XYZ file of C-alpha atoms in Angstrom:
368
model
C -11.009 -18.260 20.351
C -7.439 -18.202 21.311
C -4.436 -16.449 19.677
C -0.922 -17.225 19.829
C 2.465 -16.670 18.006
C 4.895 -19.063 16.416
C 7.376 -19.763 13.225
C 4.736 -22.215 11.556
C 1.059 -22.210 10.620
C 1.012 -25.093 13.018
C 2.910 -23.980 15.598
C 1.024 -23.573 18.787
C 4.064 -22.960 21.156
C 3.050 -19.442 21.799
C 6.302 -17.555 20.943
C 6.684 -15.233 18.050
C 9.895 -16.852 15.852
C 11.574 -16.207 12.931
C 10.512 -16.982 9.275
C 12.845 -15.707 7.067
C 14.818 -12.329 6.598
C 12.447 -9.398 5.879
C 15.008 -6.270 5.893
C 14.224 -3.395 7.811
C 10.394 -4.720 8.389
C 12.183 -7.047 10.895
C 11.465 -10.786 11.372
C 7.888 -12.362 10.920
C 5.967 -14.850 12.802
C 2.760 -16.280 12.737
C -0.598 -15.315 15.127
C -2.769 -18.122 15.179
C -6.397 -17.218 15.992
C -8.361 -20.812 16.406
C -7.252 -23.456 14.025
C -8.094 -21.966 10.514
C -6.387 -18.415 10.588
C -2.428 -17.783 11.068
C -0.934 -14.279 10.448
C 2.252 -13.064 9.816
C 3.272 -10.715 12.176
C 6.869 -8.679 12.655
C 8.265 -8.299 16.254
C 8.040 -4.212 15.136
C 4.680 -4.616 14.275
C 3.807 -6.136 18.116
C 5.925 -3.354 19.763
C 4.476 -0.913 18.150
C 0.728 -2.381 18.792
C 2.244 -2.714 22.571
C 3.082 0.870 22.719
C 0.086 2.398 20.678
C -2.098 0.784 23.387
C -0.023 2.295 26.529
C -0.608 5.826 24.836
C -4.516 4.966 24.547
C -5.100 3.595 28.010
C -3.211 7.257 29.246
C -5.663 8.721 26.982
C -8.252 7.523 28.058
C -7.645 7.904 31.731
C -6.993 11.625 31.342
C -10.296 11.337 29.454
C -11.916 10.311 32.643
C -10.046 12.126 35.370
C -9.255 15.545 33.847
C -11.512 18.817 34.717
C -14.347 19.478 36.961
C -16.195 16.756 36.749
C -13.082 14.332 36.342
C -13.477 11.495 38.639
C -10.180 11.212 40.806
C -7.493 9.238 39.763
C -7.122 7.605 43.126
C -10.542 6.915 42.924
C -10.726 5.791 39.308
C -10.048 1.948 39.608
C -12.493 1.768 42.426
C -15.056 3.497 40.352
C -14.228 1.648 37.172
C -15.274 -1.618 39.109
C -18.641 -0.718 40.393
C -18.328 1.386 43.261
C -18.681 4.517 41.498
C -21.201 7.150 43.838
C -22.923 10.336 43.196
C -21.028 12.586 40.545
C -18.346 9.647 39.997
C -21.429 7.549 39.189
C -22.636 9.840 36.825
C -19.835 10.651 35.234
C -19.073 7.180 34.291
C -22.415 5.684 33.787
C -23.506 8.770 31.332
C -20.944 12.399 30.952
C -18.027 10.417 30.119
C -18.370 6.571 30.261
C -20.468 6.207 26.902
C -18.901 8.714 24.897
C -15.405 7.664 25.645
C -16.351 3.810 24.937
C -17.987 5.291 21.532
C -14.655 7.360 20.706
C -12.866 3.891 20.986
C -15.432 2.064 19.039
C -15.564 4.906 16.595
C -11.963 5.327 16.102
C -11.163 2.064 15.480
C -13.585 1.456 12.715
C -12.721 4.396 11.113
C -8.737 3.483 11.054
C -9.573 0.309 10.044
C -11.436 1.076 7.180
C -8.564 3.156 5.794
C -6.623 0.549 6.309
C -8.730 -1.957 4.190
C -9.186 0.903 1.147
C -5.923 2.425 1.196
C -4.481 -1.457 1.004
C -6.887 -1.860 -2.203
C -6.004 1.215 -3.786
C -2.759 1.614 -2.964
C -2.942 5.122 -2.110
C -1.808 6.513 0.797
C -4.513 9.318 0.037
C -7.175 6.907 -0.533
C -9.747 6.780 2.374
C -13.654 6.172 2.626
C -13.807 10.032 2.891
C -12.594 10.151 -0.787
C -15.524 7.722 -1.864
C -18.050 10.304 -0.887
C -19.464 8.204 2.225
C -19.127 10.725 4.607
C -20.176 13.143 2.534
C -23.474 11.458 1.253
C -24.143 10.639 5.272
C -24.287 14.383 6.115
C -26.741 14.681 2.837
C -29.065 12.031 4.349
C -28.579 13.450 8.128
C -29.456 17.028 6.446
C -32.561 15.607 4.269
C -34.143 13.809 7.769
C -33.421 16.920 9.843
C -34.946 19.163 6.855
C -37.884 17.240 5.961
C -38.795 14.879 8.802
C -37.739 16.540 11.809
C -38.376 14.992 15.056
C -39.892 11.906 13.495
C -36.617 9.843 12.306
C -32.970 10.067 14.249
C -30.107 11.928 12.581
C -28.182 8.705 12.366
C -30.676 7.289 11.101
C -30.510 9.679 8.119
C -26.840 9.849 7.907
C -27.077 6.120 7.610
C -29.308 5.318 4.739
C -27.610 8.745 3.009
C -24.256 6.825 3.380
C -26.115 3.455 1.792
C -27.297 5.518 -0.944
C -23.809 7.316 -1.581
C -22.466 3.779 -1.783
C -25.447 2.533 -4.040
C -24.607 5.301 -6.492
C -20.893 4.772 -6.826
C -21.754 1.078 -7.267
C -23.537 1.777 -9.938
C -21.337 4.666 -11.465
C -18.570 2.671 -11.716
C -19.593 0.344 -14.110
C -17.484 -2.408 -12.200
C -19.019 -2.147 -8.929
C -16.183 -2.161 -6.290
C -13.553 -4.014 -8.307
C -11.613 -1.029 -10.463
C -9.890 1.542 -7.231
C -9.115 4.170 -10.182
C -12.774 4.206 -11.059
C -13.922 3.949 -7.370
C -11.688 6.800 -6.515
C -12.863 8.927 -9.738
C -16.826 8.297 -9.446
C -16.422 8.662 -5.381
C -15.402 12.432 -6.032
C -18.425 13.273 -7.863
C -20.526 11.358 -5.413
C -18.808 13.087 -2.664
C -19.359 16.865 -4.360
C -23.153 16.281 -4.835
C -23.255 15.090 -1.149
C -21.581 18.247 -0.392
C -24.027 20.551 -2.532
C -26.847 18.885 -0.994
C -25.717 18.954 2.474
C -24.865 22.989 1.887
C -29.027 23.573 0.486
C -29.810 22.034 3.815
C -27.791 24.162 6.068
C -28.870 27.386 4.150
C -32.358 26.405 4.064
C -33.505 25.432 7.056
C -33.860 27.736 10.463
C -30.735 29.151 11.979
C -30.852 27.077 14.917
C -31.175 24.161 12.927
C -28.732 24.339 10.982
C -26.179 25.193 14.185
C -27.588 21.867 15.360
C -26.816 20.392 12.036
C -23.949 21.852 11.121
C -22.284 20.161 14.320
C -23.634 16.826 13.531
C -22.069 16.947 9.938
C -18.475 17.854 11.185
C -18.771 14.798 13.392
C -19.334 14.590 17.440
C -19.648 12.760 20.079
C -21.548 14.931 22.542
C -24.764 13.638 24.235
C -24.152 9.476 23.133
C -25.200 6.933 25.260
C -24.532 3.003 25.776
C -26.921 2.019 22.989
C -24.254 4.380 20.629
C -21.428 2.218 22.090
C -23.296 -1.238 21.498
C -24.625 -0.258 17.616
C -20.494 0.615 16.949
C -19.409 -2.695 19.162
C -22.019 -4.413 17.839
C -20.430 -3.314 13.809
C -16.835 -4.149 14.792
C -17.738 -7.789 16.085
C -19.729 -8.329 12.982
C -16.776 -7.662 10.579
C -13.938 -9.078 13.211
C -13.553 -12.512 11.659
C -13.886 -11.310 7.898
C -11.014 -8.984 8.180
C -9.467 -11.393 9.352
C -10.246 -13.722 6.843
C -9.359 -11.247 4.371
C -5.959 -9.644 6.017
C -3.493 -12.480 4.864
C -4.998 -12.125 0.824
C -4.241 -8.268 1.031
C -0.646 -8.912 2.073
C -1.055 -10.729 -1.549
C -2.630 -8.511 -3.595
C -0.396 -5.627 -2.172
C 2.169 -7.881 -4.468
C 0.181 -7.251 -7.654
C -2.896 -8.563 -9.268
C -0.874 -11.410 -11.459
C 1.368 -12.785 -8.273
C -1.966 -12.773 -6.678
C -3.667 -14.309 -8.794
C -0.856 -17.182 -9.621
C -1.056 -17.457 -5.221
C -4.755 -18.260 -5.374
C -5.706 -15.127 -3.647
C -8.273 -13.958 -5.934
C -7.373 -10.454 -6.177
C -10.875 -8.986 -7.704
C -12.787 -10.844 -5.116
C -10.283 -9.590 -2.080
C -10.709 -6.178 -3.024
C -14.535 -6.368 -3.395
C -14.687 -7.863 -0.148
C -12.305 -5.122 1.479
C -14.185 -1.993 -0.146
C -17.280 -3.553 0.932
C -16.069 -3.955 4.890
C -14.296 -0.692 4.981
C -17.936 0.929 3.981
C -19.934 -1.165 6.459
C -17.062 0.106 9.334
C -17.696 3.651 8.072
C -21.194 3.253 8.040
C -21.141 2.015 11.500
C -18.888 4.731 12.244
C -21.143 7.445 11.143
C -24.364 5.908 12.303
C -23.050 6.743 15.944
C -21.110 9.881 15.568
C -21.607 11.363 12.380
C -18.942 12.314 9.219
C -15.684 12.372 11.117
C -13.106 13.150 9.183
C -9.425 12.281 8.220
C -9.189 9.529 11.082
C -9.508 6.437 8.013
C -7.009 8.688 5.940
C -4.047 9.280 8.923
C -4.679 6.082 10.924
C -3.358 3.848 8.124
C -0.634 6.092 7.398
C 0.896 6.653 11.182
C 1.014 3.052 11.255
C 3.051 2.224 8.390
C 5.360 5.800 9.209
C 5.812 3.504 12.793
C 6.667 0.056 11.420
C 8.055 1.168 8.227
C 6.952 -2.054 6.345
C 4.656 -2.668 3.999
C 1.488 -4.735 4.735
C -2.364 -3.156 5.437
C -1.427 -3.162 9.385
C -4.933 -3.338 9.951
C -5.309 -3.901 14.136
C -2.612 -1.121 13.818
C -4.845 1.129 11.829
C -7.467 0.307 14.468
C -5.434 1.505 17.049
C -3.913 4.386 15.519
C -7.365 5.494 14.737
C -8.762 4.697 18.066
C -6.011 6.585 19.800
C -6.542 9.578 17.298
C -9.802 10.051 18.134
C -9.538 9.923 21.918
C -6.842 12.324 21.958
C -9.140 14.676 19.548
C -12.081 14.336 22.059
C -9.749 14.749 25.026
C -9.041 18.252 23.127
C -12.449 19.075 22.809
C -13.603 18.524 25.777
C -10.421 20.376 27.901
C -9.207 23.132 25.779
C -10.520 26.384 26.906
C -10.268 27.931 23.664
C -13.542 26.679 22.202
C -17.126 25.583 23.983
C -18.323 22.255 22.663
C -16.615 22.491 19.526
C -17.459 19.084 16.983
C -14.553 16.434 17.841
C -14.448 16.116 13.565
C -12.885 19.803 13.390
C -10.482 18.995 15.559
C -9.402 15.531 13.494
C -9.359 18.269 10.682
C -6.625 20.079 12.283
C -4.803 16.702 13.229
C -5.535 15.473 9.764
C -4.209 18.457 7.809
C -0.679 18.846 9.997
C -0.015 15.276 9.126
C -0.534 15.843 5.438
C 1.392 19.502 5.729
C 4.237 17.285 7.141
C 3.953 14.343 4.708
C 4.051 17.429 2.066
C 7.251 18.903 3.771
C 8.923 15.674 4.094
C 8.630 14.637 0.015
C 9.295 17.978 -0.900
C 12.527 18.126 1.111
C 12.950 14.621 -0.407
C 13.087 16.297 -4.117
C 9.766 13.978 -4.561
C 7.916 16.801 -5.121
């Protein structure tokens, strides 16, 4: 499947042209991936993609080198292709290797589902958190470690709670995942019962327990392995090419339901499709590394703050929330402050001085 950039849906020349003026969004051109799918792109939009990926390859290199147990940097691309030894070897192969490769996986999923929900609500504020997934995954990983300890996997629990959570707001609705103002409205009261239920759990069960649990709720990545990295490759492969799919129709529907519609972009169906991709990533996302919060909520956001156009930027979101949560793990695992602190507190604390400056910002805007 190959990709390249021109002015026309048909263009195969490989160079990213003109179409048309698009004001401070910058000019568009077209990626073509195979013969069936061409998307407008800006030249800001590739720039920015270029530069987001610089900042996560440093990331994750000081991921791997940094500390005690960092493997050299000299060393590193000699490592990285095979001819890693001793404590290099297992740093790579299973301190560092997995759980950085997860992070990625992780991250990426989670910004892209914000991008997907956020582009169907249109609310910068809307995110699968919102919904009540994450919350009704910490009820299910709380139930399994409560009542069936030992005998079925966290994730597993945290997965089928998040497939419940979903199940009820489907149902709550009374339009399934077509009407955002409903989703948004039911997804609050799914996400507070999550919350109560998760709470029981941590008070009930034995102190040690619930330490155990309590860390796995806030979202970590400690202790994952390969088969982690595969189960979240395995999700972002699956729903690769009906993103895609999808991507050009939300540019659409980000116009409004009746231009859509007149377009042939089937707004109710788009959305459906979106909501129901953006909770498959998050489920995928939590299945390997619990609730993390606030990456699907700032992801979206830093990418349209970088590009300043409109659009769901969704392989930006993906970046932006890959890079977030490598940089949050890279925090947790080399700040001396705290000892094995969950990587979801600290996307709390990156999460809440984005929204403290968003706050700032409007306010000294008079929006506010």
């Amino acid at each position: 499947m190959n990709a390249t950039a021109g002015t026309r849906p048909d263009d195969t020349s490989g160079r990213l042209g003109k179409s048309g003026k698009s004001g401070k969004s910058g000019p568009k051109g077209y990626l073509r991936i195979g013969r069936s799918i061409a998307l407008p792109v800006r030249r800001v939009s590739v720039v920015v993609a270029l530069v987001l990926l610089v900042l996560l390859l440093a990331a994750c290199v000081a991921t791997l080198t940094l500390g005690r147990l960092g493997v050299g940097l000299a060393d590193l691309p000699t490592a990285l292709t095979g001819g890693a030894e001793g404590k290099d070897h297992f740093v790579l192969e299973r301190l560092r290797g997995p759980r950085l490769v997860v992070a990625l996986g992780t991250g990426a999923a989670l910004g892209l589902s914000g991008a997907l929900f956020q582009s169907v609500t249109r609310n910068p504020l809307g995110s699968p958190d919102v919904i009540g997934l994450a919350a009704g995954a910490g009820a299910g990983a709380a139930i399994v470690a409560m009542y069936f300890p030992g005998d079925v996997p966290v994730a597993v629990g945290a997965l089928l709670g998040a497939v419940v959570a979903m199940a009820l707001l489907h149902v709550s609705t009374g339009t399934g995942f077509r009407n955002p103002a409903r989703l948004v409205v039911a997804g609050i009261g799914v996400a507070a019962i999550g919350g109560a239920v998760t709470q029981y759990v941590v008070y009930a069960i034995e102190r040690d327990k619930a330490s155990a649990l309590t860390s796995y709720v806030n979202g970590s990545l400690t202790a994952r392995s390969w088969g982690d990295a595969a189960t979240i490759g395995v999700v972002l492969l699956l729903a690769a090419p009906f993103v895609a799919a999808v991507a050009r129709r939300l540019a659409v529907v980000e116009m409004g339901d009746e231009i859509a519609e007149g377009l042939g972009a089937e707004p109710r169906k788009t959305k459906s499709l979106a909501v129901v991709l953006a909770i498959l990533l998050s489920a995928g996302a939590v299945a390997v590394a619990g609730p993390i919060a606030f990456v699907s909520l700032t992801a979206p956001q830093v990418a349209k703050r970088l590009t300043r156009a409109s659009g769901p930027h969704l392989l930006l979101g993906a970046l932006s929330g890959a890079l977030l949560l490598v940089v949050a793990d890279l925090c947790a695992q080399q700040l001396p402050l705290f000892d094995d602190l969950p990587v979801g507190i600290y996307t709390m604390a990156i999460g809440g001085l984005y929204l403290g400056h968003l706050l700032v910002r409007e306010w000294r805007r008079g929006v506010l």
